[in-house]
XYZ file of C-alpha atoms in Angstrom:
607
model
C -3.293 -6.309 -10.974
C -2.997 -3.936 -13.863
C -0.184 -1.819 -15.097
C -0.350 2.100 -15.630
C 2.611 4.257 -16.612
C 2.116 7.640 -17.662
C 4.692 10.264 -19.145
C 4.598 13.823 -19.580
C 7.678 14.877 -21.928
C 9.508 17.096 -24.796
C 10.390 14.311 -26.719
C 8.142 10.985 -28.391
C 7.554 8.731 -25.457
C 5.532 6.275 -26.856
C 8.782 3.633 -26.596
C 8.650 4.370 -23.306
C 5.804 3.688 -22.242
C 5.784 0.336 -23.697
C 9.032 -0.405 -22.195
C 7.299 0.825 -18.688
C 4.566 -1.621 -19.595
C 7.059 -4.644 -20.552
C 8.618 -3.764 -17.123
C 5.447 -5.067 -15.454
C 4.984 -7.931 -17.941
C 6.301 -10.400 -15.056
C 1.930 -10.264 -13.521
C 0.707 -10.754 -17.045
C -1.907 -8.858 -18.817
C -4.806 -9.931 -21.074
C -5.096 -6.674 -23.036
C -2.872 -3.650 -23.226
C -2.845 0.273 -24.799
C -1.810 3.609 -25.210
C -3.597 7.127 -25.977
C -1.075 10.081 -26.484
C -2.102 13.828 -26.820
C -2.097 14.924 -30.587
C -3.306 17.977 -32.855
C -6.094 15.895 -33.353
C -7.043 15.100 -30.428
C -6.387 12.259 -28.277
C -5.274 9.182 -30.323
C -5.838 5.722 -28.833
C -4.073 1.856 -29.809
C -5.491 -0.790 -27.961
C -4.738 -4.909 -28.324
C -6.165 -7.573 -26.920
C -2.930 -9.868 -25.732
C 0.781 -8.736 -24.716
C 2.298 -6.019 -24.473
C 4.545 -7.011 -27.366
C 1.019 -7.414 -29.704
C 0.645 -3.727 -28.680
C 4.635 -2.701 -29.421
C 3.805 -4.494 -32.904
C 0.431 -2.586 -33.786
C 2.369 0.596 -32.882
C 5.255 -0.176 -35.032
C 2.793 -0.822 -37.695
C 1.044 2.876 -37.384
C 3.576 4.975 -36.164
C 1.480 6.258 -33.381
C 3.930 9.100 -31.322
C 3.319 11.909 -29.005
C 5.151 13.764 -26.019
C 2.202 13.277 -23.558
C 0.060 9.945 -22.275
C -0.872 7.606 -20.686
C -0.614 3.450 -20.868
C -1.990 0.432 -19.416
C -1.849 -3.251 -18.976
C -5.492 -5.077 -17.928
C -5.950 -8.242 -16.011
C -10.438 -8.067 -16.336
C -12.743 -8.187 -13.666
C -15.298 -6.390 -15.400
C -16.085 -7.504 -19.125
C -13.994 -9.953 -20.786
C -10.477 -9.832 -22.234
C -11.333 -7.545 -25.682
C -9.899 -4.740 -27.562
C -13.214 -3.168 -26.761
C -12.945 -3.418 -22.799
C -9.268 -2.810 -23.185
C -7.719 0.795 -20.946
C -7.410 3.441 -21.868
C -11.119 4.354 -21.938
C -12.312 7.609 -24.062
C -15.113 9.842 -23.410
C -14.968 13.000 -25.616
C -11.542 14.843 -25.136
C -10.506 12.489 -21.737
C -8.850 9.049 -21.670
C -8.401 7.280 -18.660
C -6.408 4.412 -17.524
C -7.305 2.258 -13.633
C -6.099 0.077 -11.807
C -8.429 -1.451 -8.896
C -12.042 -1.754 -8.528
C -15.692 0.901 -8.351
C -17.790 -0.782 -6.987
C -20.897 1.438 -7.568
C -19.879 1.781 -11.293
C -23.471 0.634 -12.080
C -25.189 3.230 -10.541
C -22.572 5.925 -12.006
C -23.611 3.805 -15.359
C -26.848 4.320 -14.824
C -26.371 8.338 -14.239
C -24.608 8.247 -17.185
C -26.657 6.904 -19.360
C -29.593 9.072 -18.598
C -27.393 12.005 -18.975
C -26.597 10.847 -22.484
C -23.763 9.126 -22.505
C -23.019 6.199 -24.753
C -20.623 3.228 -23.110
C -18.583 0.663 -25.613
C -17.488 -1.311 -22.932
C -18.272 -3.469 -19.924
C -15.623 -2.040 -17.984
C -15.940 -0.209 -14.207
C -13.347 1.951 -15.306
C -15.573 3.596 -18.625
C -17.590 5.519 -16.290
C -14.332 7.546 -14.729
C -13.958 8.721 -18.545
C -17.529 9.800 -18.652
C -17.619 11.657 -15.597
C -14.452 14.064 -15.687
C -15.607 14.902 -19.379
C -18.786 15.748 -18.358
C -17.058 17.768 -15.515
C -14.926 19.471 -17.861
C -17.840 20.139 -20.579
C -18.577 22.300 -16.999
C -15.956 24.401 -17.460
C -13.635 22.587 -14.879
C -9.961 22.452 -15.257
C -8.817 18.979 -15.763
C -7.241 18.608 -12.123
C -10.636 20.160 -10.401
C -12.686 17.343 -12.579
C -10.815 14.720 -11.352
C -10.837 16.189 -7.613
C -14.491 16.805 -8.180
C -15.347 13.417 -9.032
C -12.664 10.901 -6.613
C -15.271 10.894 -4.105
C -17.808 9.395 -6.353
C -16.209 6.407 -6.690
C -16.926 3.991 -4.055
C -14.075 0.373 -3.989
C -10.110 0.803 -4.459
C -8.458 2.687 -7.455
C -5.330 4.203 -9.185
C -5.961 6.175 -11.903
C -4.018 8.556 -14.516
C -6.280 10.659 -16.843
C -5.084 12.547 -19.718
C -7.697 15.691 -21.410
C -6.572 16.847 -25.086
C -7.938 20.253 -23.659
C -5.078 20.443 -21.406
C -1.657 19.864 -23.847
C 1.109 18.224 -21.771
C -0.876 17.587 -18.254
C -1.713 14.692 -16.572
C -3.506 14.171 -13.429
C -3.398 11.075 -11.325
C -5.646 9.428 -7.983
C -4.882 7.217 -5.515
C -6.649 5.355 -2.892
C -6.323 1.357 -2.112
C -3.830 0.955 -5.092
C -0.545 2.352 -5.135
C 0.547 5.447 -7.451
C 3.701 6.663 -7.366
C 4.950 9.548 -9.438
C 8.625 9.923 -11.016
C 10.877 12.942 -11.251
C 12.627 13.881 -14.053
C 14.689 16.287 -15.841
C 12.258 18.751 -18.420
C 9.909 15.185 -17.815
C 7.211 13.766 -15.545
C 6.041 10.423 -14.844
C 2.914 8.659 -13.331
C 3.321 4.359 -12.738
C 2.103 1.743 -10.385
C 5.172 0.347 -10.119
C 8.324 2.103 -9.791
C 10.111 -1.081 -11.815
C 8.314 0.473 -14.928
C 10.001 3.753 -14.826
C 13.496 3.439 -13.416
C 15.437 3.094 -16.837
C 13.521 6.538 -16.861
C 14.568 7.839 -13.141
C 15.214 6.921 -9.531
C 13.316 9.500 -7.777
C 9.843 8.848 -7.155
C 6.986 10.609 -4.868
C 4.685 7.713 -3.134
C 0.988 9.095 -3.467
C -0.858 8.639 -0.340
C -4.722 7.650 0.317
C -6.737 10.556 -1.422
C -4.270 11.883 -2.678
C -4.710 13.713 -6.483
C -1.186 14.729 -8.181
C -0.942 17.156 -11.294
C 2.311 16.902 -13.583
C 3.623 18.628 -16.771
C 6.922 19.092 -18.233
C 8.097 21.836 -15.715
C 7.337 19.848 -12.327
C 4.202 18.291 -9.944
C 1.770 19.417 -7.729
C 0.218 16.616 -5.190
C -3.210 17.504 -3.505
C -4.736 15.806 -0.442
C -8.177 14.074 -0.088
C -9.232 17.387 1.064
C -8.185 19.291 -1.975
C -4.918 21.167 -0.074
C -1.548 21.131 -1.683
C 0.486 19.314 0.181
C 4.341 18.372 -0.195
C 5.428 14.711 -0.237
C 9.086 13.286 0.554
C 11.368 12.796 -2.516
C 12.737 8.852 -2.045
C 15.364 7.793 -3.994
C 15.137 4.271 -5.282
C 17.713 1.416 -4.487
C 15.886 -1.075 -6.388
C 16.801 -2.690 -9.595
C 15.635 -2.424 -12.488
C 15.559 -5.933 -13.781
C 13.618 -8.114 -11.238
C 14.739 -10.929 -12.395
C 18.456 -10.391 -11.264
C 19.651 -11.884 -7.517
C 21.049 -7.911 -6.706
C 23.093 -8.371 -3.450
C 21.975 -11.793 -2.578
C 23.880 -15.030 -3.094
C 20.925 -16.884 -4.422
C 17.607 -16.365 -5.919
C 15.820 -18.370 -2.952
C 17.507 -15.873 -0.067
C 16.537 -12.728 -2.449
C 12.705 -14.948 -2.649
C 12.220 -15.299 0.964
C 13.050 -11.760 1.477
C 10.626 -10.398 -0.587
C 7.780 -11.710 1.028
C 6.885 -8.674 2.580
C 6.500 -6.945 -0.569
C 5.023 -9.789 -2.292
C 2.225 -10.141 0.329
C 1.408 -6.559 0.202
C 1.317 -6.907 -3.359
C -0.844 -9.411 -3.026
C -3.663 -7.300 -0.488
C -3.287 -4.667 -2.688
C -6.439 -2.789 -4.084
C -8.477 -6.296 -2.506
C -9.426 -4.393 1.020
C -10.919 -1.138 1.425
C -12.495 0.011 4.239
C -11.729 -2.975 6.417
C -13.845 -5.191 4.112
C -12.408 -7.480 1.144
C -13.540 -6.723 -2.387
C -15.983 -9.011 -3.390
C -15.058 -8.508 -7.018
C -11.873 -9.371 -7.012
C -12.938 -12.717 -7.863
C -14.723 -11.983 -11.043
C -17.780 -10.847 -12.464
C -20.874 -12.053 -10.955
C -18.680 -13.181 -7.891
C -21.150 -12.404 -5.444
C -23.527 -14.275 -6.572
C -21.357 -16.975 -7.181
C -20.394 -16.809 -3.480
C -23.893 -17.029 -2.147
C -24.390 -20.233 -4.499
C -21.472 -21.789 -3.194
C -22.340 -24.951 -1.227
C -18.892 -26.842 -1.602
C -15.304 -26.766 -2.812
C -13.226 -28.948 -4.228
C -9.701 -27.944 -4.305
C -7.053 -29.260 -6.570
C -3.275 -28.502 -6.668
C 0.045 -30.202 -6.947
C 3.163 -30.039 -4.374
C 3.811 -26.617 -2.492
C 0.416 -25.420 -3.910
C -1.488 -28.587 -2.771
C 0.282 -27.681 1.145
C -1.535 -24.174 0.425
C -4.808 -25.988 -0.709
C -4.274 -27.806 2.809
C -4.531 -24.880 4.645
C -7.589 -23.130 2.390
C -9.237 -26.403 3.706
C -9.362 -25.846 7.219
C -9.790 -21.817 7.066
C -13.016 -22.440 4.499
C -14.779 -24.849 6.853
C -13.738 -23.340 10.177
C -15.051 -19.803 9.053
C -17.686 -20.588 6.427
C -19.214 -23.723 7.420
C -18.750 -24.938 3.963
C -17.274 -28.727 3.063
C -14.124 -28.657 1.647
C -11.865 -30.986 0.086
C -8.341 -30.808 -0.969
C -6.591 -33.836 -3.435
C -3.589 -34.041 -5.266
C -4.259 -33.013 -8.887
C -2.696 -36.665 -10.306
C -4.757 -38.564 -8.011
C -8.224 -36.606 -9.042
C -7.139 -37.863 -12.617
C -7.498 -40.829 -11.956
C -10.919 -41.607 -10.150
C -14.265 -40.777 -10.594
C -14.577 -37.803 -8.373
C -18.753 -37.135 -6.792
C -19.545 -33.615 -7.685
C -22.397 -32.367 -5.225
C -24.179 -29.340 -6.391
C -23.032 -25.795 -6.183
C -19.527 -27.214 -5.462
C -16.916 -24.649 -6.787
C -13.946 -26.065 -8.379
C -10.506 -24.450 -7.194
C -7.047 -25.009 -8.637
C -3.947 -23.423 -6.849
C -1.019 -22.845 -9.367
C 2.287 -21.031 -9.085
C 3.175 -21.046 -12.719
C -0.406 -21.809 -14.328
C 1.215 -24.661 -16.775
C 1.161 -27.697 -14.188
C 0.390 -30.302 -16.515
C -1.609 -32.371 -13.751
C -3.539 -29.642 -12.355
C -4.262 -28.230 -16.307
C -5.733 -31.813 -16.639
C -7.447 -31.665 -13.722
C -9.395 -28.448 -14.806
C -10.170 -29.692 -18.230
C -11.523 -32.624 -16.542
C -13.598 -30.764 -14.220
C -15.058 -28.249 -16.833
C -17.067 -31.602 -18.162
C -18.723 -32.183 -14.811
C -21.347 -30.492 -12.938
C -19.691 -27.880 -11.092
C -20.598 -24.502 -10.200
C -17.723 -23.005 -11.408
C -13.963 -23.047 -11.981
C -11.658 -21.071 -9.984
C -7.876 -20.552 -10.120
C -5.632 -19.226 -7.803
C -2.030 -18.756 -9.760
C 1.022 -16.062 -10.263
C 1.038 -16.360 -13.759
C -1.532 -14.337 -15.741
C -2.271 -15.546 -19.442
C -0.997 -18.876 -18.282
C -3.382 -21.953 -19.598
C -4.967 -22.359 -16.119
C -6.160 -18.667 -16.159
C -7.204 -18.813 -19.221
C -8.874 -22.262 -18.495
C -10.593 -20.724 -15.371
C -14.203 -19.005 -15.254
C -12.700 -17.152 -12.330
C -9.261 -16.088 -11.166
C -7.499 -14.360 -8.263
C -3.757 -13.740 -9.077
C -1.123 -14.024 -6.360
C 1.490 -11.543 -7.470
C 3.905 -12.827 -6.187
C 6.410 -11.421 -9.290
C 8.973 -13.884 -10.530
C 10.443 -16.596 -8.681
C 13.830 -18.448 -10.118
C 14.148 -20.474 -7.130
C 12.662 -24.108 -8.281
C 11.858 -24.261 -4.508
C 8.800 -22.055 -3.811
C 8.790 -19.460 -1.225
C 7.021 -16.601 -2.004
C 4.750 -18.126 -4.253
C 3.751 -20.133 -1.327
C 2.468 -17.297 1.452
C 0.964 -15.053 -1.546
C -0.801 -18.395 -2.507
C -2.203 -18.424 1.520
C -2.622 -15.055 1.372
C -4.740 -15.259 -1.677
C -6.926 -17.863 0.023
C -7.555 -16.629 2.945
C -8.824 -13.521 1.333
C -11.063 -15.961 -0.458
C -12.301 -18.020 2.810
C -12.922 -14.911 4.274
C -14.772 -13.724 1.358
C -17.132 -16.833 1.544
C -17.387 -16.829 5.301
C -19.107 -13.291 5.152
C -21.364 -14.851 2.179
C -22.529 -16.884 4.647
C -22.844 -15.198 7.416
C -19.755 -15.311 8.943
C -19.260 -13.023 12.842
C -18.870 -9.451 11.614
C -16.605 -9.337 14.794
C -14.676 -12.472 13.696
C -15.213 -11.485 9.678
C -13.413 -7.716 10.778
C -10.153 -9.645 13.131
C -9.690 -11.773 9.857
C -9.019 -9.251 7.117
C -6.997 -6.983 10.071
C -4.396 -10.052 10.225
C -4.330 -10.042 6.659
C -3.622 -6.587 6.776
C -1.247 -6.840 9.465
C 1.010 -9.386 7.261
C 3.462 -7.781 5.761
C 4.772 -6.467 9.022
C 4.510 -9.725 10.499
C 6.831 -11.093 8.008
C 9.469 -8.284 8.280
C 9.613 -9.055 12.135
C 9.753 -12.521 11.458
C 12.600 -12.785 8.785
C 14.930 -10.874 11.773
C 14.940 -14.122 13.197
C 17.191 -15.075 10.038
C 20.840 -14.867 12.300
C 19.052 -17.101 15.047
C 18.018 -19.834 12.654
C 21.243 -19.679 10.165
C 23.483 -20.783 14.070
C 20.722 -23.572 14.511
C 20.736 -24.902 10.901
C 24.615 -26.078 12.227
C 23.107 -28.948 14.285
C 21.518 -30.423 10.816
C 24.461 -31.216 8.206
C 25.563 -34.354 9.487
C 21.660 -35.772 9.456
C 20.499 -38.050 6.877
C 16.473 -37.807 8.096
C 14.041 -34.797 9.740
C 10.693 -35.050 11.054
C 7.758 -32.293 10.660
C 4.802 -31.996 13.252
C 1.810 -29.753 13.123
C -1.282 -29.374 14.229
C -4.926 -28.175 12.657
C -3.699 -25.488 9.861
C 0.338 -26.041 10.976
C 0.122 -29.409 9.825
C 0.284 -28.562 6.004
C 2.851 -25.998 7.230
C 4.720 -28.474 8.328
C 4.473 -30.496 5.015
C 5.749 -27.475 3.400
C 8.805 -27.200 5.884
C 9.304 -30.869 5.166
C 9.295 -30.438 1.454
C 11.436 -27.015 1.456
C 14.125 -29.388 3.286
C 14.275 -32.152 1.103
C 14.310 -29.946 -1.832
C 17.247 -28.200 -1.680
C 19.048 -30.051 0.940
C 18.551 -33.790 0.332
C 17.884 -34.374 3.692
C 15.080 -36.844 3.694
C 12.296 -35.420 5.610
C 8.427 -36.141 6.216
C 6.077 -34.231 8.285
C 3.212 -36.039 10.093
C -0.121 -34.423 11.801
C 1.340 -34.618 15.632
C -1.539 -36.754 16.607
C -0.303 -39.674 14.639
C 2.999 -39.913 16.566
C 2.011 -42.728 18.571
C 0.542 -44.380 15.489
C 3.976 -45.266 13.938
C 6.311 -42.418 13.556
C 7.473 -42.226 16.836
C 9.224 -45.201 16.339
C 12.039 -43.258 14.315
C 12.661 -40.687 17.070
C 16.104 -41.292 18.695
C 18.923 -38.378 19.247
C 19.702 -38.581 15.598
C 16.689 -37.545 14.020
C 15.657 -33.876 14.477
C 12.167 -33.161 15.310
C 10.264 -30.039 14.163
C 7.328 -28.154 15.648
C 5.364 -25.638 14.630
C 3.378 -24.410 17.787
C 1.071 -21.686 17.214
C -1.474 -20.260 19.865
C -4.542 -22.215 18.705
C -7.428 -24.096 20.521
C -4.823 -27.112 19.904
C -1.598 -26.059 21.680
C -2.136 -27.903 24.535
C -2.571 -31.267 22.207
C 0.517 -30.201 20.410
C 2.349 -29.671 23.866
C 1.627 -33.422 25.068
C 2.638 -34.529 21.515
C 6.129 -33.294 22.297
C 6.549 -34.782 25.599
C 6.416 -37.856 23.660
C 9.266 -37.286 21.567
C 11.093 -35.738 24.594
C 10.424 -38.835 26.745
C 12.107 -40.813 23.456
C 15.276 -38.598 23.744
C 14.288 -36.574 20.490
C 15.764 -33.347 19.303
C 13.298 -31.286 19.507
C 13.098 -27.490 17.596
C 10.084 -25.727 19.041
C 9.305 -22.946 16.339
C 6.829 -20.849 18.798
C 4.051 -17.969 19.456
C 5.456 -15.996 21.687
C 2.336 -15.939 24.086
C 3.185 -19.891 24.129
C 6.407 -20.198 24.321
C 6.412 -20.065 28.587
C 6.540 -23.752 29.903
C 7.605 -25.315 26.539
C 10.384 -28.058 27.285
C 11.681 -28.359 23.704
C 15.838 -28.453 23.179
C 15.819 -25.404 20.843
C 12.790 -22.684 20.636
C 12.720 -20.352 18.060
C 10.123 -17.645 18.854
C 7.638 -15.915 16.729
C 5.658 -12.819 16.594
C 2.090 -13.582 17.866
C -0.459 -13.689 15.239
C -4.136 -14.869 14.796
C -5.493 -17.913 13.000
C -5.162 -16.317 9.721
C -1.940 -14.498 9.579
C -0.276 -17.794 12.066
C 0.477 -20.115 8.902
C 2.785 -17.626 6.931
C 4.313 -16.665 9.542
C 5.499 -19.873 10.643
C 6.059 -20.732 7.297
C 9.007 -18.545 6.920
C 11.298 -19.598 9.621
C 11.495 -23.038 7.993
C 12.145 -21.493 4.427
C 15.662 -20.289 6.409
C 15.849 -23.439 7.915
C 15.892 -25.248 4.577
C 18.224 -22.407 2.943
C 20.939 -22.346 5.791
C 21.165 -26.466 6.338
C 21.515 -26.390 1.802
C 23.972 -24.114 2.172
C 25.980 -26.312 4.688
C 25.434 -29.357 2.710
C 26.634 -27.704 -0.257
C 23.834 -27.838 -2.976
C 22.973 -26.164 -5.658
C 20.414 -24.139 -3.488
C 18.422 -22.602 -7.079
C 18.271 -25.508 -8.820
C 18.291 -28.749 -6.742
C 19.375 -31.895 -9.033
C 16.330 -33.403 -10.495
C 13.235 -30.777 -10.356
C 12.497 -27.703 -12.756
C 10.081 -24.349 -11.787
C 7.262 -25.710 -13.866
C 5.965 -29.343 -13.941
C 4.575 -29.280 -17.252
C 4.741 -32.639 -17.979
C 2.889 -35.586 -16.638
């Protein structure tokens, strides 16, 4: 995801955009710049790296100006340069974008043959070209850009700046998110509303289509079909250092209750139209799809549990073998690489030590490619991998994952899906899977109510000593990860078995003393699940039925918690997040340190 802030002032801003850009510096960047309005014309820095290797060159030059525009880039088309670095020029226009145009080679193409030179690889270089062009036509700057949205075909937000127009910017919207700040004698344009609230706390959210003109004395906002229209003034509650627990007594509480956000965050600018973005995976992803015959996937702990779950989705919709293995364990053997077998690592932090060895391992062998699936741009992972998919989750302090996990799903399943179709995946089926993903972030909001309900049952576990997990299908990693949350934070010793192994040992632990844990979804396997129960109920067990609503009728478990009903993709979060409260609630009762459990750290980045 890339950062854009744009300002529109009476006073040098170029501080402030880089401070608007450091704001975002929590998803990473691989490049980052700045072009400001000047008697000269429009006057560009660029730097390949941080935002603080960009603060440093503009220290160094003295670059100012009232009006701009800046950007942070994470690529998908060209790699990370100076030269394919935002914003992009094309005669008296600059242009920053977040997202992806999809039929930027055909608009290159155009271009071209119109006599256009390009001097990068980027999608966004031809939005430059073609509202200069417009405006060589005699076009103000806000009728080029309305004049030329509907060319471009994928998901964008954009903020374009024309040194024909002193103090004006215009901004687009449509599959990323825009939103424009008020201030006094001062405009702003951002992606974010964390980069500009040391600036202000009113904001306008940009809907779908929507074009927005600012200058010094105020904004207009245009719909898709070119009439002004007036959108609600929201004041912000938010603060402006994400890193800070706010109203929440821990990190991990503030975590889990940004999930929503975080898994819209995550969907963001990836779906338009109902369909998933092919390129969101890379260059050349398409292709790479289509030559896909296998996957390997390696992780390490919560992201391994999410690996789990990749498994099942990839071969149940694409028809593709998958494997899943513990990154210290791949190490260590001599793993058979069959051909066209893509190689996919699945990192919170993008420094795990095993995993990092894994993928330096793997880049000697025969595989198709290397993929990683992380929350930490510019970590050595991402920078290892030929292909990446970030999970934006935004930071987590919590050592105990919990919104790194379900962006980490969420991020798969957009992948599974996206290989499914390569392969000829149902268009009916292909269409139900990205609406659940879609659907998410409500989902999770209706689930975390629930919070009250599972806070009174988390009573019944601080005098145990020992928990059990079941699961079936894709709830079986879930439950691993419910097993692991516990443990964590609470010291509870807890394991989590595949509900069809009961009878093959486990259910020899089951008395009224140990808790056992279900996860029940609506799936071809409920009524396995529900037989697996009566086993534990038969042994006197404790059993806490976390439930689909459609299923929860006829269940004879001790304690059912019950969940919105979801399909096969959106099921795993959601039942994820009940025991993520679980965990929290029982820690609190036992009285541990709930952010930083004795023992562990946030990043493993030793062996």
């Amino acid at each position: 995801m890339c950062g854009i802030v744009g300002i529109s002032a009476q006073r040098n801003i170029v501080k402030h955009l880089i401070d608007g850009l450091s704001a975002l510096e929590y998803r990473g960047y691989d490049s980052a710049g700045v072009a400001l309005q000047s008697p000269d014309g429009i006057v560009r820095l660029r730097a390949k790296g941080k935002v603080r290797d960009l603060a440093a060159l503009q220290n160094a030059t003295g670059v100012d100006g009232h009006c701009g525009i800046a950007h942070t880039r994470w690529a998908t088309h060209g790699v990370p340069s100076e030269g394919n670095a935002h914003p992009h020029l094309s005669g008296e226009v600059s242009v920053v974008h977040n997202g992806i145009i999809e039929n930027h080679a055909a608009l290159r193409a155009e271009l071209q043959a119109d006599g256009f030179e390009f001097s990068s690889q980027t999608d966004t270089e031809v939005i430059a070209h073609l509202v200069e062009r417009a405006q060589r036509g005699g076009l103000s700057l806000l009728a080029a850009v309305q004049d030329i949205v509907g060319r471009l075909h994928g998901a964008y937000a954009i903020v374009v700046v024309s040194a024909r127009e002193p103090g004006v910017l215009v901004g687009a919207r449509l599959g990323s998110p825009l939103v424009v700040g008020l201030g006094e004698g001062e405009q702003y344009f951002g992606s974010d509303i964390h980069a500009l609230l040391p600036l202000t706390r009113r904001f306008l959210y940009l809907q779908e289509g929507d074009v927005a003109r600012l200058d010094t004395a105020g904004v207009q906002v245009f719909d898709a079909a070119g009439q002004p229209v007036v959108r609600e003034v929201k004041e912000s509650q938010f603060n402006s250092d994400a890193v800070q627990r706010g109203d929440y007594a821990h990190y991990m509480l503030k975590e889990i209750h940004e999930q929503a956000q975080a898994v819209a965050d995550t969907l963001e600018g990836r779906i338009a139209g109902g369909r998933i973005l092919t390129q969101i995976f890379g260059v050349d992803a398409e292709q790479l799809l289509a030559d896909t015959q296998a996957v390997h996937i390696i992780a390490c702990g919560t992201s391994y549990h999410a690996g789990l779950v990749a498994r099942y989705w990839i071969e149940q919709l694409a028809g593709v073998p998958c494997t899943a293995e513990i990154a210290s364990e791949y190490r260590y053997r001599d793993p058979v690489v069959r051909e066209g077998t893509l190689f996919l690592t699945v990192s919170q932090s993008g420094e795990t030590a095993d995993t990092l060895a894994a993928l330096k391992l793997a880049k000697q062998m025969p595989y198709l490619a290397q993929m990683a699936v992380c929350n930490v741009p510019e970590s050595s992972i991402v920078r290892e991998s030929s292909l990446v998919l970030m999970t934006r989750a935004g930071p987590e302090i919590g050592v105990a994952s919990t919104k790194a996990f379900t962006t980490q799903l969420v991020a798969l399943a957009l992948f599974a899906l996206a290989l499914a179709r390569s392969k000829g995946l149902d268009e009916a089926r292909y269409l139900d899977g990205v609406a659940q993903l879609e659907q998410l972030p409500g989902l999770v909001v209706e689930t975390l109510k629930l919070s009250d309900q599972i806070k009174l049952l988390a009573n019944r576990f601080a005098d145990k000593h020992h928990a059990l997990f079941l699961g079936r299908g894709t709830h079986w990693p879930v439950a691993m990860e419910g097993a692991l949350k516990l443990k964590e934070i609470s010291y509870i010793h807890a394991e989590a078995y595949a509900a069809g192994e009961l009878k093959h040992g486990p259910l020899a632990l089951v008395d009224e003393d140990m808790p056992v844990i279900a996860v029940a979804p609506n799936d071809r396997l409920i009524d396995k699940l529900k037989s697996n129960l009566e086993e534990v109920r038969a042994r006197g067990g404790e059993l806490y039925a976390f439930v689909d609503e459609t299923v929860a009728h006829g269940l004879d478990a001790a304690h059912v918690v019950i969940l919105p009903a979801c399909g096969e993709i959106a099921a795993p979060v959601v039942s994820t997040l009940p025991l993520q409260l679980l965990s929290y609630y029982v820690a609190l009762l036992k009285g541990t340190d709930v952010d930083q459990p004795r023992n562990l750290a946030k990043s493993v980045t030793v062996e």
